[in-house]
Short mmCIF file of C-alpha atoms and ligand atoms in Angstrom, two decimals:
data_model
loop_
_atom_site.label_atom_id
_atom_site.label_comp_id
_atom_site.label_asym_id
_atom_site.label_seq_id
_atom_site.Cartn_x
_atom_site.Cartn_y
_atom_site.Cartn_z
CA MET A 49 67.37 8.03 90.99
CA SER A 50 67.69 10.96 93.07
CA PRO A 51 71.49 11.72 93.66
CA ILE A 52 72.19 10.92 97.40
CA THR A 53 74.54 13.20 99.43
CA ALA A 54 74.34 11.82 102.91
CA ALA A 55 77.24 10.40 104.38
CA PRO A 56 77.12 6.41 104.80
CA THR A 57 76.08 5.37 108.34
CA ALA A 58 78.57 5.17 111.02
CA ILE A 59 76.60 2.43 112.97
CA PRO A 60 77.66 -1.19 112.00
CA LEU A 61 74.77 -3.02 111.04
CA GLU A 62 74.78 -6.49 112.76
CA ALA A 63 73.37 -9.43 111.06
CA PRO A 64 70.23 -10.85 112.19
CA ARG A 65 70.87 -13.50 114.88
CA LEU A 66 69.78 -17.17 115.34
CA GLY A 67 69.66 -17.95 111.66
CA GLU A 68 66.94 -15.32 111.05
CA PRO A 69 66.55 -14.24 107.49
CA TYR A 70 66.56 -10.66 106.30
CA LEU A 71 63.16 -9.40 105.84
CA LEU A 72 63.09 -7.64 102.53
CA THR A 73 59.44 -6.62 103.29
CA PRO A 74 57.96 -3.12 104.09
CA GLY A 75 57.15 -4.01 107.65
CA PRO A 76 57.59 -5.79 109.88
CA LEU A 77 61.20 -5.71 108.96
CA THR A 78 64.39 -6.54 110.01
CA THR A 79 65.31 -4.49 113.53
CA ALA A 80 68.56 -4.12 115.59
CA TYR A 81 69.20 -6.50 118.22
CA SER A 82 69.05 -3.82 120.86
CA VAL A 83 65.43 -2.90 119.68
CA LYS A 84 64.58 -6.78 120.14
CA GLU A 85 66.42 -6.66 123.44
CA ALA A 86 64.60 -3.43 124.84
CA MET A 87 61.40 -6.04 124.93
CA LEU A 88 63.10 -7.86 127.88
CA ARG A 89 61.41 -6.22 130.65
CA ASP A 90 57.79 -5.49 131.75
CA TRP A 91 56.43 -2.06 132.35
CA GLY A 92 53.31 -0.91 134.41
CA SER A 93 51.23 0.91 132.06
CA TRP A 94 50.13 3.40 134.89
CA ASP A 95 53.60 3.89 136.18
CA GLY A 96 55.38 7.26 135.99
CA ASP A 97 58.42 5.52 134.22
CA PHE A 98 56.14 4.16 131.24
CA ARG A 99 54.15 7.63 131.13
CA ALA A 100 57.82 9.28 130.83
CA MET A 101 58.35 7.02 127.88
CA THR A 102 55.10 7.79 126.06
CA ALA A 103 56.03 11.57 126.63
CA GLU A 104 59.41 11.05 125.11
CA LEU A 105 58.05 9.10 122.01
CA ARG A 106 55.55 11.95 121.43
CA ARG A 107 58.33 14.58 121.75
CA HIS A 108 60.70 12.84 119.62
CA LEU A 109 58.14 12.00 116.68
CA LEU A 110 57.46 15.96 116.85
CA GLU A 111 61.22 16.57 116.64
CA ILE A 112 61.31 14.57 113.45
CA ALA A 113 58.58 16.45 111.91
CA GLY A 114 60.32 19.42 112.77
CA ASP A 115 57.26 21.14 114.86
CA VAL A 116 59.65 23.81 116.41
CA ASP A 117 56.76 26.28 116.86
CA GLY A 118 54.48 23.61 118.85
CA GLU A 119 51.82 23.86 116.33
CA PHE A 120 51.44 20.11 116.08
CA ASP A 121 50.92 17.20 118.53
CA CYS A 122 51.66 13.58 118.19
CA VAL A 123 48.85 10.99 119.23
CA PRO A 124 50.03 7.40 119.27
CA MET A 125 47.21 4.72 118.84
CA GLN A 126 47.22 1.02 119.59
CA GLY A 127 47.14 -1.53 116.60
CA SER A 128 48.60 -1.99 113.19
CA GLY A 129 49.00 1.18 110.82
CA SER A 130 45.58 0.97 109.35
CA PHE A 131 44.17 1.25 112.86
CA SER A 132 45.63 4.72 112.72
CA VAL A 133 44.50 5.52 109.10
CA GLU A 134 40.98 4.73 110.25
CA ALA A 135 41.53 6.65 113.34
CA MET A 136 42.52 9.76 111.46
CA LEU A 137 39.72 9.62 108.87
CA GLY A 138 36.92 8.99 111.48
CA SER A 139 38.51 11.95 113.76
CA PHE A 140 39.25 14.40 111.34
CA VAL A 141 36.62 14.33 108.70
CA PRO A 142 33.46 15.56 110.17
CA LYS A 143 30.26 13.39 109.62
CA ASP A 144 28.88 16.11 107.11
CA GLY A 145 32.62 16.23 105.36
CA LYS A 146 33.33 14.85 102.00
CA VAL A 147 36.60 13.36 100.87
CA LEU A 148 38.63 13.10 97.52
CA VAL A 149 40.60 9.92 97.75
CA LEU A 150 43.57 9.65 95.47
CA MET A 151 44.33 6.03 94.81
CA ASN A 152 46.96 4.48 93.12
CA GLY A 153 47.21 1.05 94.66
CA ALA A 154 45.99 -1.35 97.47
CA TYR A 155 46.58 1.22 100.45
CA GLY A 156 44.61 4.14 98.55
CA LYS A 157 41.89 1.53 97.72
CA ARG A 158 41.86 0.69 101.56
CA ILE A 159 41.20 4.41 102.51
CA SER A 160 38.18 4.41 100.07
CA GLN A 161 36.79 1.45 101.60
CA THR A 162 37.44 2.71 105.04
CA LEU A 163 35.56 5.94 104.40
CA THR A 164 32.72 3.55 103.15
CA TYR A 165 32.63 1.69 106.39
CA LEU A 166 32.52 5.22 108.13
CA GLY A 167 29.64 6.53 106.16
CA ARG A 168 31.87 9.39 105.07
CA ALA A 169 30.80 10.84 101.62
CA HIS A 170 33.67 10.28 99.43
CA VAL A 171 34.78 10.52 95.74
CA ASP A 172 37.93 8.63 94.34
CA ILE A 173 40.43 9.34 91.65
CA ASP A 174 41.48 6.06 90.80
CA LYS A 175 45.00 5.81 88.63
CA GLY A 176 45.10 2.04 88.65
CA ASP A 177 47.87 0.09 89.86
CA TYR A 178 50.69 2.61 89.95
CA MET A 179 50.01 5.96 87.94
CA PRO A 180 50.72 8.93 90.23
CA PRO A 181 47.81 11.21 90.94
CA ARG A 182 48.88 14.83 89.76
CA GLY A 183 48.03 18.32 90.77
CA HIS A 184 46.08 19.29 87.81
CA GLU A 185 43.75 16.27 88.25
CA VAL A 186 43.21 17.05 91.75
CA ALA A 187 42.54 20.70 90.83
CA ALA A 188 39.86 19.65 88.46
CA ALA A 189 38.22 17.35 91.01
CA LEU A 190 38.10 20.13 93.46
CA GLU A 191 37.00 22.95 90.89
CA ALA A 192 34.07 20.39 89.83
CA ASP A 193 32.98 19.61 93.49
CA PRO A 194 32.77 22.47 95.91
CA GLU A 195 31.40 20.01 98.77
CA ILE A 196 34.89 18.21 98.94
CA THR A 197 36.15 19.23 102.43
CA HIS A 198 39.38 16.91 102.70
CA VAL A 199 41.81 15.18 100.24
CA VAL A 200 43.62 11.77 101.35
CA VAL A 201 46.67 10.72 99.74
CA VAL A 202 49.34 7.87 100.29
CA HIS A 203 52.79 9.13 100.21
CA CYS A 204 54.63 5.96 99.22
CA GLU A 205 52.23 3.69 97.74
CA THR A 206 53.73 0.47 99.13
CA SER A 207 51.84 -1.62 96.62
CA SER A 208 54.03 -0.70 93.83
CA GLY A 209 56.71 1.28 95.50
CA ILE A 210 55.74 4.81 94.07
CA LEU A 211 56.67 7.73 95.85
CA ASN A 212 53.49 10.26 95.02
CA PRO A 213 54.23 13.98 94.26
CA LEU A 214 53.01 15.20 97.72
CA LYS A 215 54.39 18.82 97.13
CA GLU A 216 52.46 19.42 94.01
CA ILE A 217 49.44 17.50 95.54
CA SER A 218 49.40 19.68 98.69
CA GLU A 219 50.00 22.97 97.02
CA THR A 220 47.10 22.36 94.84
CA VAL A 221 44.78 21.29 97.86
CA TYR A 222 45.46 24.40 99.75
CA ALA A 223 45.25 26.71 96.74
CA HIS A 224 41.80 25.47 96.57
CA GLY A 225 40.98 26.10 100.30
CA ARG A 226 40.72 22.37 101.45
CA LYS A 227 42.76 20.26 103.97
CA LEU A 228 44.96 17.37 103.38
CA LEU A 229 45.12 14.12 105.39
CA VAL A 230 48.31 11.72 104.31
CA ASP A 231 48.97 8.24 104.93
CA SER A 232 52.88 8.47 105.20
CA MET A 233 53.14 5.08 106.55
CA SER A 234 56.04 3.64 104.81
CA ALA A 235 57.85 6.82 104.08
CA PHE A 236 57.83 8.85 107.35
CA GLY A 237 61.18 8.73 108.97
CA ALA A 238 63.10 8.10 105.78
CA VAL A 239 61.45 10.57 103.42
CA PRO A 240 61.11 14.18 104.13
CA ALA A 241 57.52 14.35 105.45
CA GLY A 242 57.93 17.34 107.98
CA ILE A 243 55.77 20.24 108.52
CA ALA A 244 57.99 22.39 106.40
CA ASP A 245 58.24 19.66 103.58
CA PHE A 246 54.61 20.19 102.30
CA ARG A 247 51.47 21.48 104.33
CA TYR A 248 48.83 18.80 105.86
CA GLU A 249 46.38 18.68 108.82
CA ALA A 250 47.74 15.38 109.75
CA ILE A 251 49.94 12.48 108.63
CA VAL A 252 50.17 9.07 109.88
CA SER A 253 52.72 6.32 110.23
CA SER A 254 53.64 3.43 112.46
CA ALA A 255 55.85 1.70 114.59
CA ASN A 256 57.27 -1.07 112.14
CA LYS A 257 58.18 1.01 109.14
CA CYS A 258 61.16 3.44 108.49
CA ILE A 259 61.74 4.06 112.18
CA GLU A 260 62.57 0.36 112.57
CA GLY A 261 60.62 -0.57 115.63
CA VAL A 262 58.38 -3.67 115.99
CA PRO A 263 54.57 -3.87 115.14
CA GLY A 264 52.08 -2.67 117.51
CA PHE A 265 51.16 0.90 117.11
CA GLY A 266 50.80 3.88 114.84
CA PHE A 267 50.86 7.42 115.35
CA VAL A 268 49.07 10.43 114.18
CA LEU A 269 50.90 13.76 113.84
CA ALA A 270 48.21 16.73 113.57
CA ARG A 271 47.82 20.39 113.83
CA LYS A 272 46.43 21.38 117.21
CA SER A 273 43.63 23.09 115.47
CA ALA A 274 42.54 20.32 113.70
CA LEU A 275 42.77 18.17 116.78
CA GLU A 276 40.44 20.79 118.67
CA GLU A 277 37.83 20.66 115.87
CA ALA A 278 38.06 16.72 115.75
CA ARG A 279 36.17 16.46 119.03
CA GLY A 280 32.97 14.38 118.68
CA ASN A 281 33.74 13.60 114.86
CA SER A 282 34.76 9.85 115.49
CA HIS A 283 32.32 7.01 114.91
CA SER A 284 34.58 4.73 117.36
CA LEU A 285 35.22 4.85 121.04
CA SER A 286 38.95 3.20 120.64
CA LEU A 287 39.80 5.20 117.54
CA ASP A 288 39.02 8.50 118.76
CA ILE A 289 42.02 10.62 118.20
CA HIS A 290 40.58 13.62 119.88
CA ALA A 291 39.61 11.49 123.11
CA GLN A 292 43.23 9.88 122.88
CA TRP A 293 44.74 13.31 122.79
CA ASP A 294 42.96 14.81 125.37
CA HIS A 295 43.51 11.98 127.91
CA MET A 296 47.21 11.71 127.03
CA ASN A 297 47.57 15.45 127.79
CA LYS A 298 45.76 15.15 130.94
CA THR A 299 47.04 11.89 132.34
CA GLY A 300 50.24 10.94 130.59
CA GLN A 301 48.69 7.55 129.91
CA TRP A 302 47.06 5.79 126.92
CA ARG A 303 43.26 5.20 127.27
CA PHE A 304 43.55 1.32 127.03
CA THR A 305 46.33 -1.05 127.54
CA PRO A 306 49.31 0.14 125.63
CA PRO A 307 51.70 -2.13 123.85
CA THR A 308 54.35 -1.37 126.55
CA HIS A 309 57.10 -3.65 125.00
CA VAL A 310 56.64 -2.18 121.62
CA VAL A 311 56.90 1.44 122.90
CA ALA A 312 60.32 0.48 124.92
CA ALA A 313 61.52 -1.20 121.46
CA PHE A 314 60.28 2.02 119.60
CA LEU A 315 62.09 4.33 122.02
CA GLU A 316 65.52 2.41 121.14
CA ALA A 317 64.57 2.55 117.56
CA LEU A 318 64.44 6.40 117.88
CA ARG A 319 67.61 6.48 119.59
CA ILE A 320 69.29 4.58 116.76
CA HIS A 321 67.56 6.68 114.21
CA ARG A 322 68.91 9.99 115.62
CA GLU A 323 72.36 8.47 116.25
CA GLU A 324 72.46 7.40 112.42
CA GLY A 325 71.68 10.94 111.37
CA GLY A 326 67.85 11.26 111.28
CA VAL A 327 65.92 11.42 108.15
CA PRO A 328 68.60 12.34 105.74
CA ALA A 329 70.82 9.51 106.98
CA ARG A 330 68.02 6.85 107.04
CA GLY A 331 66.84 7.94 103.85
CA GLY A 332 70.10 7.94 102.14
CA ARG A 333 70.85 4.46 103.60
CA TYR A 334 67.67 3.20 102.14
CA ALA A 335 68.49 4.99 98.78
CA ARG A 336 71.83 3.40 98.54
CA ASN A 337 70.00 -0.09 99.20
CA ARG A 338 67.72 0.52 96.44
CA ASP A 339 70.43 1.65 93.99
CA VAL A 340 72.77 -1.05 94.59
CA MET A 341 69.88 -3.77 94.55
CA VAL A 342 68.42 -2.37 91.40
CA ALA A 343 71.45 -1.82 89.44
CA GLY A 344 72.47 -5.52 90.52
CA MET A 345 68.82 -6.92 89.33
CA ARG A 346 68.90 -4.95 86.11
CA GLY A 347 72.26 -6.51 85.55
CA LEU A 348 70.52 -9.93 85.59
CA GLY A 349 67.85 -8.83 83.21
CA PHE A 350 65.44 -7.87 85.60
CA GLU A 351 63.09 -4.66 85.02
CA THR A 352 61.55 -2.44 87.31
CA LEU A 353 57.99 -1.35 87.10
CA LEU A 354 58.60 2.13 87.53
CA ALA A 355 60.84 4.52 85.76
CA ASP A 356 63.71 6.00 87.97
CA GLN A 357 62.08 9.22 88.58
CA TRP A 358 59.13 7.51 90.53
CA LEU A 359 61.16 4.75 92.21
CA SER A 360 60.91 5.12 96.27
CA PRO A 361 63.76 4.17 98.56
CA VAL A 362 61.18 2.06 100.40
CA ILE A 363 60.33 -0.89 97.95
CA VAL A 364 60.68 -1.75 94.40
CA THR A 365 58.53 -3.83 92.09
CA PHE A 366 60.25 -5.95 89.47
CA PHE A 367 58.37 -7.80 86.84
CA SER A 368 58.66 -11.57 86.86
CA PRO A 369 60.87 -13.15 84.26
CA ALA A 370 59.01 -14.31 80.87
CA HIS A 371 61.26 -17.43 81.03
CA PRO A 372 58.94 -20.43 81.37
CA ALA A 373 61.31 -22.14 84.02
CA PHE A 374 60.59 -19.21 86.29
CA ALA A 375 57.95 -19.62 89.16
CA PHE A 376 57.42 -17.07 92.07
CA ASP A 377 56.99 -19.58 94.62
CA ARG A 378 60.04 -21.47 93.90
CA PHE A 379 62.13 -18.42 93.47
CA TYR A 380 60.79 -17.21 97.01
CA ALA A 381 61.72 -20.31 98.65
CA LEU A 382 65.23 -20.35 96.98
CA MET A 383 65.76 -16.78 98.27
CA LYS A 384 64.59 -17.74 101.88
CA GLU A 385 67.13 -20.64 101.76
CA LYS A 386 69.85 -18.16 101.26
CA GLY A 387 68.62 -15.96 104.14
CA PHE A 388 66.20 -13.48 102.29
CA ILE A 389 62.23 -13.13 102.52
CA ILE A 390 60.91 -11.11 99.57
CA TYR A 391 57.40 -10.32 98.74
CA PRO A 392 54.99 -11.06 96.30
CA GLY A 393 53.74 -8.49 93.75
CA LYS A 394 50.36 -6.57 93.78
CA LEU A 395 49.91 -5.68 90.06
CA THR A 396 46.58 -7.07 88.37
CA VAL A 397 47.99 -6.69 84.77
CA VAL A 398 51.30 -8.62 84.87
CA ASP A 399 53.03 -10.78 87.40
CA SER A 400 55.73 -9.21 89.53
CA PHE A 401 57.17 -9.29 92.91
CA ARG A 402 58.77 -6.65 95.31
CA ILE A 403 61.91 -6.43 97.13
CA GLY A 404 62.05 -3.93 100.21
CA CYS A 405 64.81 -1.59 100.92
CA ILE A 406 63.97 -0.53 104.58
CA GLY A 407 65.17 -2.18 107.70
CA ARG A 408 68.37 -2.94 109.55
CA MET A 409 70.38 -3.53 106.39
CA ASP A 410 72.89 -1.62 104.25
CA GLU A 411 74.38 -1.98 100.64
CA HIS A 412 76.50 -4.91 101.32
CA VAL A 413 73.48 -6.95 102.45
CA MET A 414 71.77 -5.65 98.95
CA ARG A 415 74.73 -7.03 97.10
CA ARG A 416 74.18 -10.42 98.85
CA VAL A 417 70.41 -10.24 97.95
CA VAL A 418 71.33 -9.77 94.02
CA GLU A 419 73.94 -12.82 94.29
CA ALA A 420 71.31 -14.80 96.10
CA ALA A 421 68.72 -13.81 93.10
CA ARG A 422 71.56 -14.77 90.48
CA ASN A 423 72.20 -18.11 92.28
CA SER A 424 68.38 -18.69 92.46
CA LEU A 425 67.82 -18.29 88.88
CA THR A 426 70.59 -20.52 87.92
CA GLU A 427 69.26 -23.28 90.24
CA MET A 428 65.70 -22.75 88.47
CA GLY A 429 67.37 -23.19 85.04
CA VAL A 430 66.50 -19.55 84.29
CA ASP A 431 69.23 -17.94 82.01
CA THR A 432 67.64 -14.51 81.59
CA ALA A 433 65.28 -12.51 83.89
CA ALA A 434 63.87 -10.45 81.02
CA PRO A 435 60.11 -9.72 81.45
CA PRO A 436 57.54 -10.61 79.03
CA ALA A 437 56.79 -7.86 76.11
CA ILE A 438 53.48 -7.06 77.73
CA ALA A 439 55.00 -6.01 80.82
CA LEU A 440 57.11 -3.55 79.08
CA GLU A 441 54.27 -2.22 77.04
CA GLU A 442 52.47 -1.66 80.52
CA ARG A 443 55.12 0.25 81.74
CA SER A 444 55.60 2.56 78.67
CA ARG A 445 52.23 3.80 79.69
CA LEU A 446 53.51 5.57 82.68
CA ALA A 447 56.20 7.17 80.65
CA ALA A 448 53.65 8.67 78.18
C1 PLP B 130 52.03 -0.70 106.04
C2 PLP B 130 51.06 0.25 105.46
C3 PLP B 130 49.90 0.64 106.12
C4 PLP B 130 49.18 -0.10 107.29
O1 PLP B 130 49.46 -1.44 107.12
P1 PLP B 130 49.19 -2.60 108.42
O2 PLP B 130 49.24 -3.87 107.86
O3 PLP B 130 47.74 -1.93 108.98
O4 PLP B 130 50.26 -1.87 109.43
C5 PLP B 130 48.88 1.62 105.56
N1 PLP B 130 49.52 2.45 104.29
C6 PLP B 130 50.63 2.07 103.73
C7 PLP B 130 51.10 3.05 102.66
C8 PLP B 130 51.34 1.10 104.34
O5 PLP B 130 52.67 0.88 103.62
#
């Protein structure tokens, strides 16, 4: 795992109230009490106060992306994260464009499926459940097909937790004169994804991931030149990024009813993000969450799907134990009783489950997660969490 240098957070992390469990899930996730509290008033969407909130949200997100020269703009879009991904694809890929999709999990597959719905030509590199797409594979695909105009990749593929090699991919894409679109949903805000970190035309994330807001909208950060060129591309009235951008710049308003309370909560989440120390501190806290949790789980005999090099500070996939007394549903229920909601796995070959590291929690909470896992195993009569041999064979393919 990468060495973490950021100082521990200075902000006390209050426990969830009213007996709420911690959400060890990649969004919705556990939010600060003040984020929830920010939703306790109503806002008129047309009113100047709310327009100022929208402007502040856009400005702050551009600041996080490091847009010092005003080359980029931020366009928020109603709906969950997938709505923003669909809006990005439909708006930035022209109708006669062709996309290379880099897939290594469920979210990459969703991108390919979305392009099929949109009627955009695309070819896919499918690396299966979790193998990372590499620069040389992208180069070969781009050299073989001069019609490809855009490449789309998922930054952190949340289905396995792998952090894809974005720098290598971006360099290859631009060396071949093509354009990159990024789904950084579960990474932006905690993993470096600014415009100086790697080149892209547009990147998308949403309110309820590493900024630690509540669900209700996503946002696209895009080059102004790409936004200009996006005019007239979209298949959809409501998901037209260019139209939303143009209208927001002219009126300060969203085109259709905005999620006012969600925006208010998000501004508080952004304030906390800054106070904590921005991307390095947020990423540092999540990485410590991961390191403490993974070390503790390995101590119980659990094994991670991914080698340390590929583990993201966002979510970690563990193989289910081979022990005959282990059943995920029971493990889930026992963990929930102890105050922790975990996440089922998404691997097709072997059984697995996932534990998220993001949200309003720190390494002390993660130690309690490991204790809860230890006690849950004991209650189930599972004396070792070692995975079946086939799981380890599967994993050795990744190392090869
Ligand atoms: C969460 C997420 C999305 C969006 O999912 P929604 O359920 O639509 O919010 C897209 N891509 C990735 C990588 C994600 O983690």
